[in-house]
Coordinates of N, CA and C in Angstrom, one line a residue:
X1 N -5.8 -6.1 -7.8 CA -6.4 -6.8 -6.7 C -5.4 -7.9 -6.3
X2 N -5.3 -8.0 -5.0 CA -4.5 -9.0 -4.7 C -4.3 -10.2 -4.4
X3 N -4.1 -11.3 -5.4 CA -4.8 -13.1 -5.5 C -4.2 -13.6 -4.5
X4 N -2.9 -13.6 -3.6 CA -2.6 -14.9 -3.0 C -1.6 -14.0 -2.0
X5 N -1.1 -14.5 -0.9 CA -0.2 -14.1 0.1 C 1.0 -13.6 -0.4
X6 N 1.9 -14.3 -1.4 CA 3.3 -13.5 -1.9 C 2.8 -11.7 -2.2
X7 N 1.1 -11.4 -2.5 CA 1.0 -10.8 -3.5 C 0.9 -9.3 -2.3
X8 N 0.2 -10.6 -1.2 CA -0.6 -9.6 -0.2 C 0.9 -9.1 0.4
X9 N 2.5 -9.9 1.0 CA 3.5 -9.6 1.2 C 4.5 -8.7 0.4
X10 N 4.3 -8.7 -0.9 CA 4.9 -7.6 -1.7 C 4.3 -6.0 -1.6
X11 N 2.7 -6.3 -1.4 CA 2.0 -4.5 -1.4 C 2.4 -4.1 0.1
X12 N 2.6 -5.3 1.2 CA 2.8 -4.7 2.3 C 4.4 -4.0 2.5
X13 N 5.5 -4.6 2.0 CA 6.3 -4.3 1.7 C 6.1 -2.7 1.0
X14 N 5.9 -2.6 -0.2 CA 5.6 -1.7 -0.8 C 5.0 -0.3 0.2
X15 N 3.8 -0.7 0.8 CA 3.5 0.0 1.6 C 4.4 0.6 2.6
X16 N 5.3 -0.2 3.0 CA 6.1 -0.1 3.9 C 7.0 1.4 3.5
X17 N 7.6 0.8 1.9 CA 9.0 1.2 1.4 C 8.2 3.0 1.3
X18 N 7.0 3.3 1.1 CA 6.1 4.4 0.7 C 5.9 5.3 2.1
X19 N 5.7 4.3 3.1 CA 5.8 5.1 4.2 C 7.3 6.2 4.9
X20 N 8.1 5.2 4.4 CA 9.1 5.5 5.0 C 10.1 6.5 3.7
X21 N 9.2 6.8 3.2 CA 9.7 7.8 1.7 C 8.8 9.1 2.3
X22 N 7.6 8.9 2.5 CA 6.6 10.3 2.9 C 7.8 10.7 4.6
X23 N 7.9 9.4 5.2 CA 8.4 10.5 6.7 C 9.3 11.1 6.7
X24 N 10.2 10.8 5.7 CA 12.1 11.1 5.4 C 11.4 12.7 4.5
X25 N 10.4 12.6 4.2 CA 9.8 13.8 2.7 C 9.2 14.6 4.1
X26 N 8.6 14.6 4.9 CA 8.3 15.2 6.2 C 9.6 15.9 6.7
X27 N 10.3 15.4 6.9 CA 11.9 16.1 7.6 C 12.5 16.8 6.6
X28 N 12.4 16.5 5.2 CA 13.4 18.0 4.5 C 12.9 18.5 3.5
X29 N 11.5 18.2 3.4 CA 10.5 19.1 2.9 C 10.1 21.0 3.5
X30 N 9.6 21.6 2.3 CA 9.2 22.9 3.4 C 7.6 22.0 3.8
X31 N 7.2 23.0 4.6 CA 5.8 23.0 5.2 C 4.4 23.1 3.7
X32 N 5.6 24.3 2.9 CA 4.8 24.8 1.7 C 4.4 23.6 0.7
X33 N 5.6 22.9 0.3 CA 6.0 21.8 -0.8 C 5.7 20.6 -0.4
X34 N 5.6 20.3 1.1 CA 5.3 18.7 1.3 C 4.0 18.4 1.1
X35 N 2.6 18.8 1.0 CA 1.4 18.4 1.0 C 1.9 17.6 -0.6
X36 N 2.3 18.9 -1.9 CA 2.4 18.9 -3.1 C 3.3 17.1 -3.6
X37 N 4.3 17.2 -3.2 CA 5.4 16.0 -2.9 C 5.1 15.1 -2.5
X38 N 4.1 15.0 -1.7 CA 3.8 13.8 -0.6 C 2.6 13.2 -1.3
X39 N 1.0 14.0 -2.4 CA 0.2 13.6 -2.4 C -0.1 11.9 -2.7
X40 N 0.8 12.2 -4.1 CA 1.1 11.1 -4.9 C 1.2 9.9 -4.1
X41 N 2.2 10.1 -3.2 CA 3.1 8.7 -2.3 C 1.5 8.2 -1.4
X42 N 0.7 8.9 -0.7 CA 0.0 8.9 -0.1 C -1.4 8.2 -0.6
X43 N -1.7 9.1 -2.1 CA -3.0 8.7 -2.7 C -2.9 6.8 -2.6
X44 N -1.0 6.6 -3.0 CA -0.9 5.2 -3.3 C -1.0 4.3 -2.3
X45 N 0.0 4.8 -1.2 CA -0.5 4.0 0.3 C -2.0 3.5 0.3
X46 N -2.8 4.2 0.4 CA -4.6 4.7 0.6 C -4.4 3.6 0.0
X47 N -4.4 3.5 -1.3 CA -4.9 2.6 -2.7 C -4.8 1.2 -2.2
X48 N -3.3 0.7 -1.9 CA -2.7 -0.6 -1.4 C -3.3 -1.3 -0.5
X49 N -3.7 0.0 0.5 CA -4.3 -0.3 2.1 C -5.3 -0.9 1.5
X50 N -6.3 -0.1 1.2 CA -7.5 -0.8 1.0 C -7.5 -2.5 0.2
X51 N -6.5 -2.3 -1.0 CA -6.4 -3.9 -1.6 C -5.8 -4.7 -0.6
X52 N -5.4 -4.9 0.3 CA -4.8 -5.2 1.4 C -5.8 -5.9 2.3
X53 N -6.6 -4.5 3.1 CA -8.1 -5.5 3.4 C -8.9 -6.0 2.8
X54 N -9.2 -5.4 1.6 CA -10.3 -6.4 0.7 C -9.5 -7.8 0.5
X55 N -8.5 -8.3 0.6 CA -7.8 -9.4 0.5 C -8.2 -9.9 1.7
X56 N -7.9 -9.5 3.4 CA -7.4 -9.8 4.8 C -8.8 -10.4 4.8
X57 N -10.0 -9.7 4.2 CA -11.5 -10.0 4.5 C -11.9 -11.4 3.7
X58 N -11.4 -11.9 3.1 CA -11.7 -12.9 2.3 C -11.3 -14.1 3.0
X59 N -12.1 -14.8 3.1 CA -11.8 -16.4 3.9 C -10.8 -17.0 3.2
X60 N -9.7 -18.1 3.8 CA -8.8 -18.4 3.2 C -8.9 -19.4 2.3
X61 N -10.1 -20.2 2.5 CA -10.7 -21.0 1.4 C -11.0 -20.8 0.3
X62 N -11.6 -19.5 0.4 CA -12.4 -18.7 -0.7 C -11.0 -18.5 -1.6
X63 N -10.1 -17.9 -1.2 CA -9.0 -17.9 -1.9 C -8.1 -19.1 -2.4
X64 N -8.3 -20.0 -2.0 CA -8.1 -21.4 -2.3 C -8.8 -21.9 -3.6
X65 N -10.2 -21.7 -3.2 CA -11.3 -22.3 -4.1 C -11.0 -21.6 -5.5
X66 N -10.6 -20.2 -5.4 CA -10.6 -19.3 -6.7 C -9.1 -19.7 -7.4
X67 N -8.4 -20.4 -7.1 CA -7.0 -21.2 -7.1 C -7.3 -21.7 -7.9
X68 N -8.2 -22.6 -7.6 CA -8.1 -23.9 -8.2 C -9.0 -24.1 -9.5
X69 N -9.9 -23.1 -9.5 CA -10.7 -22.9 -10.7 C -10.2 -22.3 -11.9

């Protein structure tokens, strides 16, 4: 789960570096092998995203308040 902005800027990054691995795996993959190759990279994207908005949805206080406790 992701506590504070560096954390939420690192998965997006990450997310980023994941994307740009599945599209490069799109261009010299077969048709046959890319679903197999790509799942992994993808299940993970999915995963990030979502900790990503469960973060974006949380008021910025709320994340403050849980700081400080």
């Amino acid at each position: 789960m992701i506590q504070n902005d560096l954390e939420l800027a690192g998965t997006q990054e990450r997310i980023a570096f994941f994307c740009r691995i599945v599209a490069n795996m799109r261009k010299v993959e077969s048709q046959k092998n890319f679903p197999y190759m790509a799942s992994g990279y993808l299940a993970e994207i999915e995963k990030m995203n979502a900790e990503v908005l469960e973060y974006l949805k949380r008021p910025a206080n709320e994340i403050e308040l849980a700081k400080a406790a």
